[in-house]
């Protein structure tokens, strides 16, 4: 029973490098989300998706891109890494509809130097 | 824009005491969630509150929802050290149906002192 799986768990990037954070869920959830959590802070929504082929911006989308080609996968792309993107990234999924209880992955700790 | 505010932001309490964390939100909603996060870990779902007057209890934690006051509370009874964590509430506005996304509060960092 994997739930939401994120890879990698840790990553150090140099300024200007690119990378993709992977997220997969096996619960057949329609909704998937990417959040970032800065130290000592709450979660801010980066992007979300309500189904395959449909994505939308959240509160802090600048510097990121997403795609949703399948129900299971929702990768987050950083094109030109900046120090301000140092954070912990959480992927989550939910069924949607009247109960949007979200289930979270273990997080990816990203440092940009 | 939906705003979700929690207070207090930090709470130190002695074992055995009772306390309440408050979650206020700025728009109509009857869908509110409580999560727990241990240091360096992911978020774990605690309670799902889906109607006015909903009350859920698990062990020493009890959550309630008053949609008219736009307020949820998380009550801790006879605190024990294992409850030390950061607690988040999250809200999904009614207007979002078909486009759901959760907005999280800032979190309450709870420390239980022996």
PDB file of C-alpha atoms in Angstrom:
ATOM      1  CA  UNK A   1       0.000   0.000   0.000  1.00  0.00           C
ATOM      2  CA  UNK A   2       2.383   2.717  -1.264  1.00  0.00           C
ATOM      3  CA  UNK A   3       0.062   5.765  -1.229  1.00  0.00           C
ATOM      4  CA  UNK A   4       1.936   8.829  -2.501  1.00  0.00           C
ATOM      5  CA  UNK A   5       5.577   8.284  -3.451  1.00  0.00           C
ATOM      6  CA  UNK A   6       8.038  11.106  -4.043  1.00  0.00           C
ATOM      7  CA  UNK A   7      11.555  10.915  -5.430  1.00  0.00           C
ATOM      8  CA  UNK A   8      14.195  11.951  -4.684  1.00  0.00           C
ATOM      9  CA  UNK A   9      14.113  12.479  -0.920  1.00  0.00           C
ATOM     10  CA  UNK A  10      17.039  14.900  -0.944  1.00  0.00           C
ATOM     11  CA  UNK A  11      18.733  16.934  -3.653  1.00  0.00           C
ATOM     12  CA  UNK A  12      21.292  19.691  -3.895  1.00  0.00           C
ATOM     13  CA  UNK A  13      21.202  21.822  -7.034  1.00  0.00           C
ATOM     14  CA  UNK A  14      23.453  24.567  -8.266  1.00  0.00           C
ATOM     15  CA  UNK A  15      21.925  27.878  -9.293  1.00  0.00           C
ATOM     16  CA  UNK A  16      20.625  27.656 -12.852  1.00  0.00           C
ATOM     17  CA  UNK A  17      20.362  23.874 -12.948  1.00  0.00           C
ATOM     18  CA  UNK A  18      17.121  22.087 -13.729  1.00  0.00           C
ATOM     19  CA  UNK A  19      15.470  19.075 -12.216  1.00  0.00           C
ATOM     20  CA  UNK A  20      12.201  17.200 -12.012  1.00  0.00           C
ATOM     21  CA  UNK A  21      10.627  16.091  -8.766  1.00  0.00           C
ATOM     22  CA  UNK A  22       8.664  12.915  -9.272  1.00  0.00           C
ATOM     23  CA  UNK A  23       5.340  12.107  -7.641  1.00  0.00           C
ATOM     24  CA  UNK A  24       3.209   9.014  -8.097  1.00  0.00           C
ATOM     25  CA  UNK A  25       0.057   7.828  -6.341  1.00  0.00           C
ATOM     26  CA  UNK A  26      -1.646   4.438  -6.471  1.00  0.00           C
ATOM     27  CA  UNK A  27      -4.992   5.374  -4.932  1.00  0.00           C
ATOM     28  CA  UNK A  28      -6.684   6.331  -8.219  1.00  0.00           C
ATOM     29  CA  UNK A  29      -7.141   9.873  -6.942  1.00  0.00           C
ATOM     30  CA  UNK A  30      -8.246  12.503  -9.417  1.00  0.00           C
ATOM     31  CA  UNK A  31      -6.676  15.420  -7.603  1.00  0.00           C
ATOM     32  CA  UNK A  32      -2.967  15.962  -7.109  1.00  0.00           C
ATOM     33  CA  UNK A  33      -1.082  18.871  -5.597  1.00  0.00           C
ATOM     34  CA  UNK A  34       2.389  20.256  -5.116  1.00  0.00           C
ATOM     35  CA  UNK A  35       3.137  22.289  -1.999  1.00  0.00           C
ATOM     36  CA  UNK A  36       6.294  23.856  -0.725  1.00  0.00           C
ATOM     37  CA  UNK A  37       7.110  24.349   2.936  1.00  0.00           C
ATOM     38  CA  UNK A  38       9.762  26.823   3.948  1.00  0.00           C
ATOM     39  CA  UNK A  39      11.441  26.391   7.352  1.00  0.00           C
ATOM     40  CA  UNK A  40       9.036  27.011  10.231  1.00  0.00           C
ATOM     41  CA  UNK A  41       6.232  27.920   7.862  1.00  0.00           C
ATOM     42  CA  UNK A  42       3.001  26.482   6.574  1.00  0.00           C
ATOM     43  CA  UNK A  43       2.368  24.975   3.166  1.00  0.00           C
ATOM     44  CA  UNK A  44       1.944  27.024   0.029  1.00  0.00           C
ATOM     45  CA  UNK A  45       0.295  25.570  -3.056  1.00  0.00           C
ATOM     46  CA  UNK A  46       2.458  25.643  -6.177  1.00  0.00           C
ATOM     47  CA  UNK A  47       0.323  23.802  -8.746  1.00  0.00           C
ATOM     48  CA  UNK A  48      -2.533  21.383  -8.681  1.00  0.00           C
ATOM     49  CA  UNK A  49      -4.371  19.092 -11.051  1.00  0.00           C
ATOM     50  CA  UNK A  50      -7.981  17.925 -11.032  1.00  0.00           C
ATOM     51  CA  UNK A  51      -7.382  15.136 -13.524  1.00  0.00           C
ATOM     52  CA  UNK A  52      -5.149  13.899 -16.302  1.00  0.00           C
ATOM     53  CA  UNK A  53      -4.409  16.677 -18.763  1.00  0.00           C
ATOM     54  CA  UNK A  54      -5.694  19.439 -16.457  1.00  0.00           C
ATOM     55  CA  UNK A  55      -3.409  21.594 -14.343  1.00  0.00           C
ATOM     56  CA  UNK A  56      -3.717  24.992 -12.719  1.00  0.00           C
ATOM     57  CA  UNK A  57      -1.581  27.444 -10.811  1.00  0.00           C
ATOM     58  CA  UNK A  58      -1.648  27.736  -7.077  1.00  0.00           C
ATOM     59  CA  UNK A  59      -0.396  30.519  -4.858  1.00  0.00           C
ATOM     60  CA  UNK A  60       3.328  30.387  -5.790  1.00  0.00           C
ATOM     61  CA  UNK A  61       3.744  28.962  -9.315  1.00  0.00           C
ATOM     62  CA  UNK A  62       6.612  31.128 -10.592  1.00  0.00           C
ATOM     63  CA  UNK A  63       9.722  29.149 -11.466  1.00  0.00           C
ATOM     64  CA  UNK A  64       7.878  25.828 -11.714  1.00  0.00           C
ATOM     65  CA  UNK A  65       6.053  23.782 -14.313  1.00  0.00           C
ATOM     66  CA  UNK A  66       3.915  20.671 -14.097  1.00  0.00           C
ATOM     67  CA  UNK A  67       2.304  18.135 -16.346  1.00  0.00           C
ATOM     68  CA  UNK A  68      -0.297  15.426 -15.767  1.00  0.00           C
ATOM     69  CA  UNK A  69      -0.300  12.908 -18.554  1.00  0.00           C
ATOM     70  CA  UNK A  70      -1.637  10.061 -16.396  1.00  0.00           C
ATOM     71  CA  UNK A  71      -3.823   9.805 -13.323  1.00  0.00           C
ATOM     72  CA  UNK A  72      -0.940   8.343 -11.339  1.00  0.00           C
ATOM     73  CA  UNK A  73       1.905  10.774 -12.018  1.00  0.00           C
ATOM     74  CA  UNK A  74       2.339  14.488 -11.385  1.00  0.00           C
ATOM     75  CA  UNK A  75       5.951  15.635 -11.871  1.00  0.00           C
ATOM     76  CA  UNK A  76       7.142  19.109 -10.864  1.00  0.00           C
ATOM     77  CA  UNK A  77       9.814  20.739 -13.014  1.00  0.00           C
ATOM     78  CA  UNK A  78      12.248  23.422 -11.875  1.00  0.00           C
ATOM     79  CA  UNK A  79      13.828  24.978 -14.954  1.00  0.00           C
ATOM     80  CA  UNK A  80      16.393  27.445 -13.598  1.00  0.00           C
ATOM     81  CA  UNK A  81      16.965  26.773  -9.945  1.00  0.00           C
ATOM     82  CA  UNK A  82      17.311  29.774  -7.646  1.00  0.00           C
ATOM     83  CA  UNK A  83      18.231  29.944  -3.932  1.00  0.00           C
ATOM     84  CA  UNK A  84      14.664  31.086  -3.199  1.00  0.00           C
ATOM     85  CA  UNK A  85      13.502  27.624  -4.251  1.00  0.00           C
ATOM     86  CA  UNK A  86      15.326  25.999  -1.355  1.00  0.00           C
ATOM     87  CA  UNK A  87      12.478  24.332   0.476  1.00  0.00           C
ATOM     88  CA  UNK A  88      10.779  21.044   1.261  1.00  0.00           C
ATOM     89  CA  UNK A  89       8.380  19.998  -1.455  1.00  0.00           C
ATOM     90  CA  UNK A  90       5.351  17.860  -0.733  1.00  0.00           C
ATOM     91  CA  UNK A  91       3.173  16.121  -3.236  1.00  0.00           C
ATOM     92  CA  UNK A  92      -0.345  15.180  -2.205  1.00  0.00           C
ATOM     93  CA  UNK A  93      -3.410  13.580  -3.701  1.00  0.00           C
ATOM     94  CA  UNK A  94      -7.094  13.445  -2.892  1.00  0.00           C
ATOM     95  CA  UNK A  95     -10.228  11.889  -4.271  1.00  0.00           C
ATOM     96  CA  UNK A  96     -11.902  15.231  -4.863  1.00  0.00           C
ATOM     97  CA  UNK A  97     -15.574  16.037  -4.646  1.00  0.00           C
ATOM     98  CA  UNK A  98     -17.065  16.565  -1.203  1.00  0.00           C
ATOM     99  CA  UNK A  99     -14.160  15.017   0.695  1.00  0.00           C
ATOM    100  CA  UNK A 100     -10.830  16.482  -0.276  1.00  0.00           C
ATOM    101  CA  UNK A 101      -8.781  14.896   2.500  1.00  0.00           C
ATOM    102  CA  UNK A 102      -5.265  14.991   1.124  1.00  0.00           C
ATOM    103  CA  UNK A 103      -2.684  12.255   1.499  1.00  0.00           C
ATOM    104  CA  UNK A 104       0.905  13.396   1.445  1.00  0.00           C
ATOM    105  CA  UNK A 105       4.168  11.982   0.203  1.00  0.00           C
ATOM    106  CA  UNK A 106       7.270  11.965   2.376  1.00  0.00           C
ATOM    107  CA  UNK A 107       8.656  15.147   0.871  1.00  0.00           C
ATOM    108  CA  UNK A 108      11.708  16.191  -1.127  1.00  0.00           C
ATOM    109  CA  UNK A 109      14.233  18.391   0.628  1.00  0.00           C
ATOM    110  CA  UNK A 110      15.791  20.637  -2.022  1.00  0.00           C
ATOM    111  CA  UNK A 111      18.752  22.932  -1.475  1.00  0.00           C
ATOM    112  CA  UNK A 112      19.888  25.364  -4.179  1.00  0.00           C
ATOM    113  CA  UNK A 113      23.430  26.653  -3.757  1.00  0.00           C
TER     114      UNK A 113
ATOM    115  CA  UNK B   1      -8.604  35.216  -1.291  1.00  0.00           C
ATOM    116  CA  UNK B   2      -9.153  32.622   1.392  1.00  0.00           C
ATOM    117  CA  UNK B   3      -7.199  33.218   4.586  1.00  0.00           C
ATOM    118  CA  UNK B   4      -6.743  30.572   7.231  1.00  0.00           C
ATOM    119  CA  UNK B   5      -5.357  31.682  10.568  1.00  0.00           C
ATOM    120  CA  UNK B   6      -4.342  29.561  13.501  1.00  0.00           C
ATOM    121  CA  UNK B   7      -3.601  30.596  17.010  1.00  0.00           C
ATOM    122  CA  UNK B   8      -1.535  30.285  18.912  1.00  0.00           C
ATOM    123  CA  UNK B   9       1.427  29.821  16.595  1.00  0.00           C
ATOM    124  CA  UNK B  10       3.517  28.357  19.387  1.00  0.00           C
ATOM    125  CA  UNK B  11       2.293  26.563  22.477  1.00  0.00           C
ATOM    126  CA  UNK B  12       4.228  25.044  25.341  1.00  0.00           C
ATOM    127  CA  UNK B  13       2.171  23.174  27.832  1.00  0.00           C
ATOM    128  CA  UNK B  14       2.777  20.833  30.695  1.00  0.00           C
ATOM    129  CA  UNK B  15       1.836  17.222  30.616  1.00  0.00           C
ATOM    130  CA  UNK B  16      -1.597  16.590  32.002  1.00  0.00           C
ATOM    131  CA  UNK B  17      -3.008  20.005  31.071  1.00  0.00           C
ATOM    132  CA  UNK B  18      -5.791  20.816  28.647  1.00  0.00           C
ATOM    133  CA  UNK B  19      -5.613  23.340  25.841  1.00  0.00           C
ATOM    134  CA  UNK B  20      -7.310  24.394  22.600  1.00  0.00           C
ATOM    135  CA  UNK B  21      -5.911  25.404  19.221  1.00  0.00           C
ATOM    136  CA  UNK B  22      -8.082  27.666  17.105  1.00  0.00           C
ATOM    137  CA  UNK B  23      -8.456  27.802  13.337  1.00  0.00           C
ATOM    138  CA  UNK B  24     -10.323  30.734  11.765  1.00  0.00           C
ATOM    139  CA  UNK B  25     -11.030  31.042   8.068  1.00  0.00           C
ATOM    140  CA  UNK B  26     -12.323  33.867   5.952  1.00  0.00           C
ATOM    141  CA  UNK B  27     -14.850  32.344   3.542  1.00  0.00           C
ATOM    142  CA  UNK B  28     -17.766  29.959   3.551  1.00  0.00           C
ATOM    143  CA  UNK B  29     -16.744  26.361   3.887  1.00  0.00           C
ATOM    144  CA  UNK B  30     -17.967  23.143   5.422  1.00  0.00           C
ATOM    145  CA  UNK B  31     -14.856  21.148   4.667  1.00  0.00           C
ATOM    146  CA  UNK B  32     -12.052  21.426   7.169  1.00  0.00           C
ATOM    147  CA  UNK B  33      -9.147  19.124   7.886  1.00  0.00           C
ATOM    148  CA  UNK B  34      -6.591  18.785  10.659  1.00  0.00           C
ATOM    149  CA  UNK B  35      -3.098  17.442  10.058  1.00  0.00           C
ATOM    150  CA  UNK B  36      -0.160  16.622  12.266  1.00  0.00           C
ATOM    151  CA  UNK B  37       3.475  17.025  11.270  1.00  0.00           C
ATOM    152  CA  UNK B  38       6.399  15.688  13.278  1.00  0.00           C
ATOM    153  CA  UNK B  39       9.766  17.433  12.777  1.00  0.00           C
ATOM    154  CA  UNK B  40      11.300  16.520   9.442  1.00  0.00           C
ATOM    155  CA  UNK B  41       8.339  14.348   8.516  1.00  0.00           C
ATOM    156  CA  UNK B  42       5.356  14.511   6.233  1.00  0.00           C
ATOM    157  CA  UNK B  43       1.798  15.482   7.132  1.00  0.00           C
ATOM    158  CA  UNK B  44      -0.529  12.943   8.644  1.00  0.00           C
ATOM    159  CA  UNK B  45      -4.282  13.353   8.417  1.00  0.00           C
ATOM    160  CA  UNK B  46      -5.975  13.565  11.834  1.00  0.00           C
ATOM    161  CA  UNK B  47      -9.568  14.657  11.322  1.00  0.00           C
ATOM    162  CA  UNK B  48     -11.986  15.304   8.489  1.00  0.00           C
ATOM    163  CA  UNK B  49     -14.863  17.670   9.355  1.00  0.00           C
ATOM    164  CA  UNK B  50     -17.497  17.940   6.647  1.00  0.00           C
ATOM    165  CA  UNK B  51     -20.518  19.625   8.228  1.00  0.00           C
ATOM    166  CA  UNK B  52     -21.526  22.311  10.684  1.00  0.00           C
ATOM    167  CA  UNK B  53     -21.363  20.968  14.209  1.00  0.00           C
ATOM    168  CA  UNK B  54     -19.133  18.050  13.259  1.00  0.00           C
ATOM    169  CA  UNK B  55     -17.130  16.684  16.152  1.00  0.00           C
ATOM    170  CA  UNK B  56     -14.468  14.020  15.877  1.00  0.00           C
ATOM    171  CA  UNK B  57     -12.379  12.476  18.647  1.00  0.00           C
ATOM    172  CA  UNK B  58      -9.294  10.306  18.611  1.00  0.00           C
ATOM    173  CA  UNK B  59      -7.565   9.581  21.889  1.00  0.00           C
ATOM    174  CA  UNK B  60      -6.707  12.852  23.643  1.00  0.00           C
ATOM    175  CA  UNK B  61      -7.578  14.997  20.621  1.00  0.00           C
ATOM    176  CA  UNK B  62     -11.010  16.319  19.716  1.00  0.00           C
ATOM    177  CA  UNK B  63     -11.823  18.523  16.740  1.00  0.00           C
ATOM    178  CA  UNK B  64     -14.986  20.498  16.069  1.00  0.00           C
ATOM    179  CA  UNK B  65     -16.337  22.721  13.325  1.00  0.00           C
ATOM    180  CA  UNK B  66     -18.638  25.754  13.519  1.00  0.00           C
ATOM    181  CA  UNK B  67     -19.252  26.858   9.945  1.00  0.00           C
ATOM    182  CA  UNK B  68     -21.335  29.867  10.955  1.00  0.00           C
ATOM    183  CA  UNK B  69     -18.472  31.261  13.028  1.00  0.00           C
ATOM    184  CA  UNK B  70     -15.948  30.010  10.446  1.00  0.00           C
ATOM    185  CA  UNK B  71     -14.061  28.413  13.287  1.00  0.00           C
ATOM    186  CA  UNK B  72     -12.609  25.026  14.064  1.00  0.00           C
ATOM    187  CA  UNK B  73     -11.018  23.977  17.320  1.00  0.00           C
ATOM    188  CA  UNK B  74      -8.589  21.217  18.195  1.00  0.00           C
ATOM    189  CA  UNK B  75      -8.832  20.398  21.880  1.00  0.00           C
ATOM    190  CA  UNK B  76      -6.098  18.533  23.708  1.00  0.00           C
ATOM    191  CA  UNK B  77      -7.037  16.717  26.900  1.00  0.00           C
ATOM    192  CA  UNK B  78      -4.452  15.716  29.518  1.00  0.00           C
ATOM    193  CA  UNK B  79      -1.533  16.301  27.181  1.00  0.00           C
ATOM    194  CA  UNK B  80       1.254  13.745  26.904  1.00  0.00           C
ATOM    195  CA  UNK B  81       4.713  14.169  25.391  1.00  0.00           C
ATOM    196  CA  UNK B  82       3.838  12.122  22.301  1.00  0.00           C
ATOM    197  CA  UNK B  83       1.491  14.887  21.198  1.00  0.00           C
ATOM    198  CA  UNK B  84       4.390  17.290  20.610  1.00  0.00           C
ATOM    199  CA  UNK B  85       4.193  18.196  16.917  1.00  0.00           C
ATOM    200  CA  UNK B  86       3.029  20.939  14.578  1.00  0.00           C
ATOM    201  CA  UNK B  87      -0.698  20.928  13.875  1.00  0.00           C
ATOM    202  CA  UNK B  88      -2.188  22.394  10.712  1.00  0.00           C
ATOM    203  CA  UNK B  89      -5.757  23.073   9.759  1.00  0.00           C
ATOM    204  CA  UNK B  90      -6.716  23.234   6.076  1.00  0.00           C
ATOM    205  CA  UNK B  91      -9.868  24.543   4.418  1.00  0.00           C
ATOM    206  CA  UNK B  92     -11.499  23.973   1.058  1.00  0.00           C
ATOM    207  CA  UNK B  93     -14.042  26.705   0.216  1.00  0.00           C
ATOM    208  CA  UNK B  94     -17.545  25.709  -0.851  1.00  0.00           C
ATOM    209  CA  UNK B  95     -17.141  27.767  -4.007  1.00  0.00           C
ATOM    210  CA  UNK B  96     -14.368  25.452  -5.156  1.00  0.00           C
ATOM    211  CA  UNK B  97     -16.545  22.474  -5.993  1.00  0.00           C
ATOM    212  CA  UNK B  98     -15.056  20.787  -9.032  1.00  0.00           C
ATOM    213  CA  UNK B  99     -11.841  22.692  -8.529  1.00  0.00           C
ATOM    214  CA  UNK B 100     -10.861  21.665  -5.056  1.00  0.00           C
ATOM    215  CA  UNK B 101      -7.694  22.742  -3.386  1.00  0.00           C
ATOM    216  CA  UNK B 102      -6.779  23.062   0.241  1.00  0.00           C
ATOM    217  CA  UNK B 103      -5.504  26.241   1.845  1.00  0.00           C
ATOM    218  CA  UNK B 104      -3.434  25.582   4.939  1.00  0.00           C
ATOM    219  CA  UNK B 105      -3.107  27.571   8.107  1.00  0.00           C
ATOM    220  CA  UNK B 106       0.276  28.666   9.380  1.00  0.00           C
ATOM    221  CA  UNK B 107       0.458  25.812  11.864  1.00  0.00           C
ATOM    222  CA  UNK B 108       0.666  25.590  15.645  1.00  0.00           C
ATOM    223  CA  UNK B 109       3.883  24.206  17.042  1.00  0.00           C
ATOM    224  CA  UNK B 110       2.965  22.327  20.195  1.00  0.00           C
ATOM    225  CA  UNK B 111       5.585  21.335  22.757  1.00  0.00           C
ATOM    226  CA  UNK B 112       4.563  19.231  25.733  1.00  0.00           C
ATOM    227  CA  UNK B 113       6.837  19.707  28.717  1.00  0.00           C
ATOM    228  CA  UNK B 114       7.213  16.863  31.245  1.00  0.00           C
TER     229      UNK B 114
END
